Amino acid sequence: GVMMLQLPLVVTAQVDLVLLLVSLLALWTRLSRLSYPNAVVFDEVYYGQFVSLYMKRVFFIDDSGPPLGHLILAFGAYLGGFDGNFVWNRIGAEYPSSVSVWSLRLLPALCGALCVPLVYLLTLELRFSHLSALGAALLLLLENSLIVQSRFMLLESVLIFFVLLAFFSYLRFHNTPSSCFRYGWLILSGASCAAAVGVKYMGVFSYLLLLGVASLHTWNLIGDRGVSHVSPAELCVCVCVCVCLQLSVCVQCVCRVVCLLVVPVLLYVFWFYVHLSLLHRSGPHDQLMSSAFQASLEGGLSRITQGQPLEVAYGSQVTLRSSASQPVPCWLHSHKANYPIRYENGRGSSHQQQVTCYPFKDVNNWWIIKDPGRQELVVSSPPRPVRHGDVIQLVHGMTSRFLNSHDVAAPMSPHAQEVSGYIDFNVSMPTQNLWRVDISNREAESESWKTILSDVRLVHVNTSAVLRMTGVSLPDWGFRQLEVVADKLFKAQSSSLDWTVEEHRYGTSQEQKEREAELHSPTHIDVNRKISFWAKFLEVQWKMLTVKQEDSEHKYSSSPLEWITMETNIAYWLHSSTNAQIHLIGNPVSWGVANLSLLAYQLLAAVYLLRRRRGFKDLPDGVWSQFVCLGCVCVGGWVVNFVPFFLMEKTLFLYHYLPALCYLHLLSPALLEHTHTHLCATHRRVLCVCASAGMLLVVLSYRTFCPLTYGSPELSANQLQGLKWRGSWDILYRRR
Amino acid sequence: MAKEECISQRNKTAGDTSALRNRKVFPSSEKTPSSPLSKGTHSQTAGHHSEDDAQSSNGTSAQCSTRGNNSEEPPSRVLLMLVVGLSFSTRLYKIADPPHVCWDETHFGKMGSYYINRTFFFDVHPPLGKMLIGLAGYMTGYDGTFPFVKPGDKYEHHNYWGMRGFCAVLGSCLPVFAYLIVLELSQSHTAALITATLLIFDTGSITISQYILLDPILMFFIMAAVLSMVKFNQQRYRPFSATWWLWLVLTGVSLAGALGVKFVGLFVILLVGLNTVWDLWRLLGDLSLSLVDITKHLLARVVGLILLPLLLYITIFAIHFVVLNKSGPGDGFFSSAFQSRLIGNNLHNASMPEYLAYGSTITVKNLRIAGGYLHSHWHLYPEGVGAKQQQVTAYLHKDYNNLWLVQRHGENECEKRGILLRKTTRNLHTHLHEAPLTKKHFQVTGYGINGTGDINDLWQVEVCGGQKGDLVKVLRSKVRFLHRATGCVLYSSGKTLPKWGWEQVEVTCSPYLKETPSSQWNIEDHINPKLPNISLSVLKPHFLEILLESHIVMIRGNSGLKPKDNEMNSKPWHWPINYQGLRFSGVNDTDYRVYLLGNPVVWWINLASLGLYVIMVAVASVALQRGFSLGQKRIGMVIDCDSNDSHVLMREGGQLFLGWLLHYAPFYTMGRVLYYHHYFPAMLFNSMLTGITLDVLLKSADLLLRRPYSDWLQRVGLMVLLFSVLYSFYLFHPLSYGMTGPLAHEAGSAMAGLKWMDSWEF
């Protein structure tokens, strides 16, 4: 106590100084000359378009991840006064002077810089020394790939920051003795997890690992009975104590569940809330969404559908949109062309008028709802609404053919029935044009058919087959439009069976000519419709997870195994006239160290485990649990962030490996310290020299690759050739 | 029976009782007629709880009541005979109906015939299953002449029943094995009986056992492996005894069998592997064993569970290659060297000009395993994929479009240098466009008309490991084709092109010049009328090379079974809820229809008890961790034995749960096309788990009720369960034994009112 009183300042200041120094260095490496390539660098071209859309408040959906990452990037742009007026179309395009490049890149760079002190603190929380902490911080600081990834408008550094923050605050929570502030750390941890998942779905892996570690700790808490050996005889005595203990254990468990499960989920939804409330205008991604969603956005569909009558009535003129958004959204369509008498494969057809699904707005998408019992095609007054279970006929507006289906094999899906516009050829093929309206999202049995809101199945009365879009393109005779069939089986996904009325008006013209003119005129009346946030959230989330990108190989894509061996790089930017260029290349020495320490840890752990099982306790219990904790966080973190990529079918890039790499950089110095204190009793000095030499090499190789990291100075072709340490690296030379 | 052997052994080695304890002990349950002891009686044995160390550290006595587990009691025999009888009779009933080809019989029957005819074929599964089918057919007088063209073909006079009967007999063993496994694990006849009932009266298991399919054979080996593993585990207190070795070897044999039928067998290997690792870990922790003993244990397992199965597996392939010695439909999948083994193949005892010359017509085969022939056809690359020129691909089958003509460019060249010219008279060509799939490489096309092209049509032939000026030997030289203008090398990436490329394999020009088999080719056919033909004794490939090659071909074939775009295929989540079955035979009213669908009552009970199991384990483990005893109300009884229920639940149930998981979860990650019947192995594990779970649940009735009532509750519960299964079987049996007449949704059908889910198609 006396000692502490004498030297409190020195002790604390020492720690802070190292941390401060490291932080300053990190800020310098990440933030200096941030606006230097004043041009679009690699994936900035991808994220930039979303930033622009945010600035313009235009709705978009990005299947690569939740919106928080884009929001953060957009926030940076907002701070810099970016107005969204820049066309992100080409890597290497110069930014105009109106764009504040520095502010676009500021937040990711800041996150990247803060990772360095975080790693320092995290090592301390893993109960290793300040020297190890410094080592880990230096490894991260001098990692060229992390620097490159941080300095541009990209999301990996943000993700890594939140992941590290989550682990740091959780461990701080775990190590702090009971106090009120303790749960503050836990909430921070939960919030960072939510942020990590919100930036990229990859964050889920780290979140799951953290949950695993936390549930292990909770499990021990449950097992910690406070009272050893409760024999049945003593049971009564202990009851009081037990009840108290049970209660406090229960409270603690509930607290943990709330902080680590409930808070993150709520926050995750909150990101979407912000996203959806910011973006209220219609835009290029409207087509993916349901009609109801589109109608809730300003402009776009809502401009067309505003003021349409709500209830579909007999005589209504409608366009029917398929609820399936795969492969493209489309509308039920027919045109003056018949199915070919014989298909290429020799099968016959009915030779009646084609019915297809057409992905563009067209006057041929209009259909008229007709009551089978009456002749007229206008809405009576008052309108008679169509209800669930009613039987209707559908008349094609432009050709007046009835929607018909019969026992003829469909053109592309021979197991299903053909759907046609009926033409009477007098060949004993009677009309079968009655369809029953089946509202699949009805709330009441007699619900009426509502524009935009109702999902309707059209069930063929004669055969009880259901009208559906198969997603297959017809050949040339069908103008490459999509096939529509009636399918008896309920095999299909439910969404491809549903149809929604999108455009709708009450028909008034009796004559065909008049009607055609009416169909060509736009619809307009005014009403406003809203759907709830939850409906929107669920739809956006569902679309995000199910919309598939076309996975084609990219020039710089790579496979997970190439990441470990550093056989791949990505060229981020090349100066438009000189050889100056930026590459995503790791620091070869520190990658080697990382791989080595990963192997060493596994080997060591295996030896320890086997020996413990045989009764040799090499390590005291405290050290052993520290060692295990290190493995859980670092090796576990590496595994969960690396192994899942082997199962993924999407296009992978080197930067997907960076989170996993950070865990390894955390591991190396800690493992070295462990070796130093517990294994090498004799050769400590050698170890120290090796470690320092290793660090020196790291610094040197960082210096060597600096030109490729910062894009300056420009190197000559020979120097570039010299940097091509691996034959498989693609380093670009400008031919002069 | 193994148990008899144990007992006779026990008599021989009397005195060593501490090592000979019965592993599982139970509070007496009146339910089982086999218990000769009244409740509360327990004979004490001084068995040490080496396996239950966590339990005995609880502070309670490690002593337990042992029920005389006498397997010679008549009821257990009777029950077993009953299970066997019912199982065989349900599976063999109407085995010959329908007398036409059903569903995948068209494949596996055909392949069985190939074995009888000794014709070489290619299939994505290892050969054991089809070999056994062929053998069964051969033994029962089938001559291999039925063509098995498509489902629905009438068998007429052919002896198909032998093959079906063989599969059905193996399928009949499944409930029996399940019964024995559960009995062994839980020592409870109730649990075993529940399991056996579920499986015997499951329409799905019956249907899938009755036809010429690989699944009954596969499941037979899976269950045999699990049974032997369980029996082997039980022998752990008698290591290195004859029975111990017997079960170890049987486990290994069954594993080889399972893997030899389908690659799904890997999952059971994983299960056994995990069990073995756990077992070794336990042994390692037993400080009374010396390291030498542990090494002996380890080696025994390595021999029994790794080397022996591997040897058997290789033997299966050896037999496969020896039996199939005639050329057939599968030739093109394999390398030139392999094909030369097959009688009737054009490479068998081939004779052709030995050295490549200008003007020769050749086929070029990629050296990557199953690399295919360099191929081109009239179709062009589509819009947006490089230049719109003629496609060049690698194609696995022999085809007229694989022929290329070698032309010389200029007269003064001393090296072999030429334009490869195809029969459709376009030159092999490459240029600086991205290849369709491998974006790092260049696109290869067919270009020019009748041999006139441009500078990009020139390819330099280079013999790998040879020197400038070496002659190119047909079949034996590894050759690379270097493009002169860009310096890239002709390469087959192994990626399958989309529909526009007819799902053939991509061919590119790679700028990376590393020598890999993908960039090496050999000349296979060689026709040049000007040169004399020389009979070539091609190097016979080594057996291990053939083995490796056929595996790579199989794996590629398996992953190539992608779902077609417009076909709705079965999703793994459909399976446990019995969402949709498979049509085995017949579609329309008039047909004889068989529909593979699990008995919904059985499947839903399984599903429910899966959930129940998870809940029960969670409750039990929290209770254990917190130190509650589940049997507090029964403190009068021996507490330790009471928690045996939770031990059976957690340990033995855990094994089965793991088995279910291993046979189910991996399907979620598979990209290939999936079918409903893939779930059946998992379903077996699920049924066994159900037996144990429900048994424990019934037994814990006394947590709720006092003694006599709880027993009644148990008995009533069991009866209700068995009768509901039986009644549902009565309702749904036409699914397996054939339906005719109107479909289920029409009135007047035998199945009217039974279409409980819209997705069922009967």
Short mmCIF file of N, CA and C in Angstrom, two decimals, chain A residues 36 127 133 149 214 321 531:
data_model
loop_
_atom_site.label_atom_id
_atom_site.label_comp_id
_atom_site.label_asym_id
_atom_site.label_seq_id
_atom_site.Cartn_x
_atom_site.Cartn_y
_atom_site.Cartn_z
N TYR A 36 -5.03 10.17 -50.60
CA TYR A 36 -4.03 10.13 -51.68
C TYR A 36 -4.51 9.54 -53.00
N ARG A 127 -4.92 -11.72 -19.54
CA ARG A 127 -3.99 -11.86 -18.42
C ARG A 127 -2.57 -12.18 -18.87
N ALA A 133 1.34 -7.57 -24.86
CA ALA A 133 0.33 -6.67 -25.41
C ALA A 133 0.96 -5.77 -26.46
N GLN A 149 -6.58 -2.31 -46.10
CA GLN A 149 -8.03 -2.50 -45.99
C GLN A 149 -8.66 -1.38 -45.17
N ALA A 214 -19.20 -17.41 -23.39
CA ALA A 214 -20.05 -16.90 -22.31
C ALA A 214 -20.89 -18.02 -21.71
N ARG A 321 -49.13 -9.50 -60.82
CA ARG A 321 -47.70 -9.67 -60.70
C ARG A 321 -47.42 -10.97 -59.94
N ILE A 531 -47.37 0.06 -44.96
CA ILE A 531 -47.29 -1.22 -44.27
C ILE A 531 -46.39 -1.04 -43.05
#
